[in-house]
Amino acid sequence: MPPPRCICQICSCGRHHCCHRPTKIYDDGVQPSHTTEYVEKYPGYGNICPPESCKPKPELPEDQGRMDGTTTFKSDYLPYEIVPRPFQPHAEYRPKSGKIDLGTIYQRDYNPHKVGPVTLARPRERKHTSDAKVDTIPTYRDDYRLRKGERAESCKVEQAYEPPSERFGNPSTFQDDYIPRQPNPPPSFKPCETKLAEGPFDANTIHRTAYVVHELEPMFVRPREEYKPCDQPFEDLTTHQRDFKGMPGEQAKSCKPENRKLGSDDPFKGTTEFQDRYQPYLVTAPEFQKPREYVPPTDKMDLKSTNRLDYIKHKVAPRAPIRPAPGRKSTGPFQGKTTTKEDYQPWRVCPPGLIKKEQEIQKFTGKFSNLTTFRSHYIPHQANPPQSFKPVQTVSTAVPFTDETLYRTEYTPKKQEICPALQPDAAGYVYVNTDSEGHKFYRQLSPEPSGSSCNSISEEVPAVS
């Protein structure tokens, strides 16, 4: 019997591997048990079997033989003859004789009724009146008592204004710190006068002296080809028109219901549910109260108020205005000199002149010529057109196109290999155990045949083009 092998060794596609553990220190030497506590302690009930799993059973795909190039569409498709759709001409419109009946169902079934004025459904107004007299004295008059208030005396101390007798002679900080200075004009940045070069201006440039005139070859003119129409007819048949063949079918039926008349032609006779259940109520018209006529009073109006009756007049002298005492008037002339007039002296400052350069180059007085150096020295040349590298049409359209390729003729279909590690039980392997590092070991019951499904290669059969 062969030794057990890990699933990593059984895999032939390289996609299957074991779940390795990080370290081996957790290995306690006990074989892992695949039974759970639920399986051990759960009691069974009679002959009741557990429900079957709905998961599909893993089955290996069988070999379906050589691939056929025909599809279900090619095998089931039946070509139909294309029949042109019949054209139905429109019938000529002919107006009908007679008059149009403009009567409606409403005009036929409606019974006119006489309508009277609408009675108001407003309830009767109730008046809450009594003959008792209203007491017009408020609580404020009963509870309020006048009190004699004393006037508070003023705490302000009256001081008479006395102007100063001496002259204010303290100098200001501006007079102490100000030093008159003469304005210094800024220095002039005008350049010194330079002398112009004597003699005429030399207008020769390097382009004029070093330019060499070249003669150009005449321009090549390609002759125009005459149009030659094609002798073969134009193929206007598309692949859709050639391959598509319409299928005849019946015309769809209309789902619109038939216009059937419901009811009879007899006029409506009878009463409605509203006329049977409606009961009119008697409602009286509301009474309107006429306003009373205004009667002016005959007694005189008492214009005395509490302020006039309780106010006591006091004899108070008018308050004297707070006016400064009259000073002594000087009879001498007015001294109009101030410190600003004595210390300030106007200076005569001349504004600096404009710093403007004089024109070194004199303006031209003659007429401007529009001829440039490019116009005077340019010589037109005729350029040769580039040579056309378009290939000459060598393949004729009358020969049918061969669409066979080397891939179609030499391709041999191969059967897909199935990895034995995908389903070890189906490939003849039995699970043994799992070590501490996470490797799952399987033992093969029967040796792998040379023509097994895992490494089988089908015979080389060329595919049908």
PDB file of N, CA and C in Angstrom, residues 10 33 45 54 83 116 140-141 147 170 181 288 304 357 398 412 461 463:
ATOM      1  N   ILE A  10      -0.720  15.937  -4.013  1.00  0.00           N
ATOM      2  CA  ILE A  10      -1.683  15.360  -4.952  1.00  0.00           C
ATOM      3  C   ILE A  10      -2.066  16.362  -6.040  1.00  0.00           C
ATOM      4  N   SER A  33     -10.448  14.820  16.740  1.00  0.00           N
ATOM      5  CA  SER A  33     -11.729  14.120  16.666  1.00  0.00           C
ATOM      6  C   SER A  33     -12.703  14.942  15.846  1.00  0.00           C
ATOM      7  N   TYR A  45     -34.508  10.068  18.012  1.00  0.00           N
ATOM      8  CA  TYR A  45     -35.949   9.862  18.220  1.00  0.00           C
ATOM      9  C   TYR A  45     -36.440   8.849  17.193  1.00  0.00           C
ATOM     10  N   CYS A  54     -29.913  19.415  -0.016  1.00  0.00           N
ATOM     11  CA  CYS A  54     -30.298  19.851  -1.375  1.00  0.00           C
ATOM     12  C   CYS A  54     -29.094  20.218  -2.230  1.00  0.00           C
ATOM     13  N   VAL A  83     -41.703  36.406 -49.067  1.00  0.00           N
ATOM     14  CA  VAL A  83     -42.876  36.789 -49.869  1.00  0.00           C
ATOM     15  C   VAL A  83     -43.148  38.263 -49.606  1.00  0.00           C
ATOM     16  N   GLY A 116     -86.467  76.344  -6.940  1.00  0.00           N
ATOM     17  CA  GLY A 116     -86.850  77.537  -6.193  1.00  0.00           C
ATOM     18  C   GLY A 116     -85.675  78.173  -5.484  1.00  0.00           C
ATOM     19  N   TYR A 140     -59.992 100.099  40.706  1.00  0.00           N
ATOM     20  CA  TYR A 140     -58.885 101.045  40.873  1.00  0.00           C
ATOM     21  C   TYR A 140     -59.334 102.287  41.647  1.00  0.00           C
ATOM     22  N   ARG A 141     -60.570 102.733  41.376  1.00  0.00           N
ATOM     23  CA  ARG A 141     -61.070 103.926  42.083  1.00  0.00           C
ATOM     24  C   ARG A 141     -61.337 103.623  43.562  1.00  0.00           C
ATOM     25  N   ARG A 147     -51.914 110.447  47.982  1.00  0.00           N
ATOM     26  CA  ARG A 147     -50.939 110.747  49.023  1.00  0.00           C
ATOM     27  C   ARG A 147     -50.216 112.042  48.671  1.00  0.00           C
ATOM     28  N   ASN A 170       2.344 128.966  28.529  1.00  0.00           N
ATOM     29  CA  ASN A 170       3.069 127.703  28.396  1.00  0.00           C
ATOM     30  C   ASN A 170       3.204 127.336  26.928  1.00  0.00           C
ATOM     31  N   ARG A 181      13.625 123.678   8.646  1.00  0.00           N
ATOM     32  CA  ARG A 181      14.650 123.205   7.736  1.00  0.00           C
ATOM     33  C   ARG A 181      14.359 123.675   6.321  1.00  0.00           C
ATOM     34  N   PHE A 288     -83.722  91.002  13.022  1.00  0.00           N
ATOM     35  CA  PHE A 288     -82.715  92.063  13.024  1.00  0.00           C
ATOM     36  C   PHE A 288     -83.157  93.153  14.012  1.00  0.00           C
ATOM     37  N   LYS A 304     -64.309 119.309  35.583  1.00  0.00           N
ATOM     38  CA  LYS A 304     -63.311 119.332  36.656  1.00  0.00           C
ATOM     39  C   LYS A 304     -62.720 117.937  36.814  1.00  0.00           C
ATOM     40  N   LYS A 357      13.836 113.369 -22.113  1.00  0.00           N
ATOM     41  CA  LYS A 357      14.941 113.231 -23.045  1.00  0.00           C
ATOM     42  C   LYS A 357      14.599 113.898 -24.373  1.00  0.00           C
ATOM     43  N   ALA A 398     -13.259  39.145 -58.382  1.00  0.00           N
ATOM     44  CA  ALA A 398     -14.057  38.034 -58.909  1.00  0.00           C
ATOM     45  C   ALA A 398     -13.693  36.704 -58.264  1.00  0.00           C
ATOM     46  N   THR A 412      -5.701  20.818 -32.929  1.00  0.00           N
ATOM     47  CA  THR A 412      -6.183  19.552 -32.364  1.00  0.00           C
ATOM     48  C   THR A 412      -6.795  19.849 -31.010  1.00  0.00           C
ATOM     49  N   VAL A 461      -7.510  14.985 -33.005  1.00  0.00           N
ATOM     50  CA  VAL A 461      -8.554  14.968 -34.026  1.00  0.00           C
ATOM     51  C   VAL A 461      -8.673  16.374 -34.551  1.00  0.00           C
ATOM     52  N   ALA A 463     -10.209  19.744 -35.822  1.00  0.00           N
ATOM     53  CA  ALA A 463     -11.532  20.346 -35.630  1.00  0.00           C
ATOM     54  C   ALA A 463     -12.183  20.622 -36.961  1.00  0.00           C
TER      55      ALA A 463
END
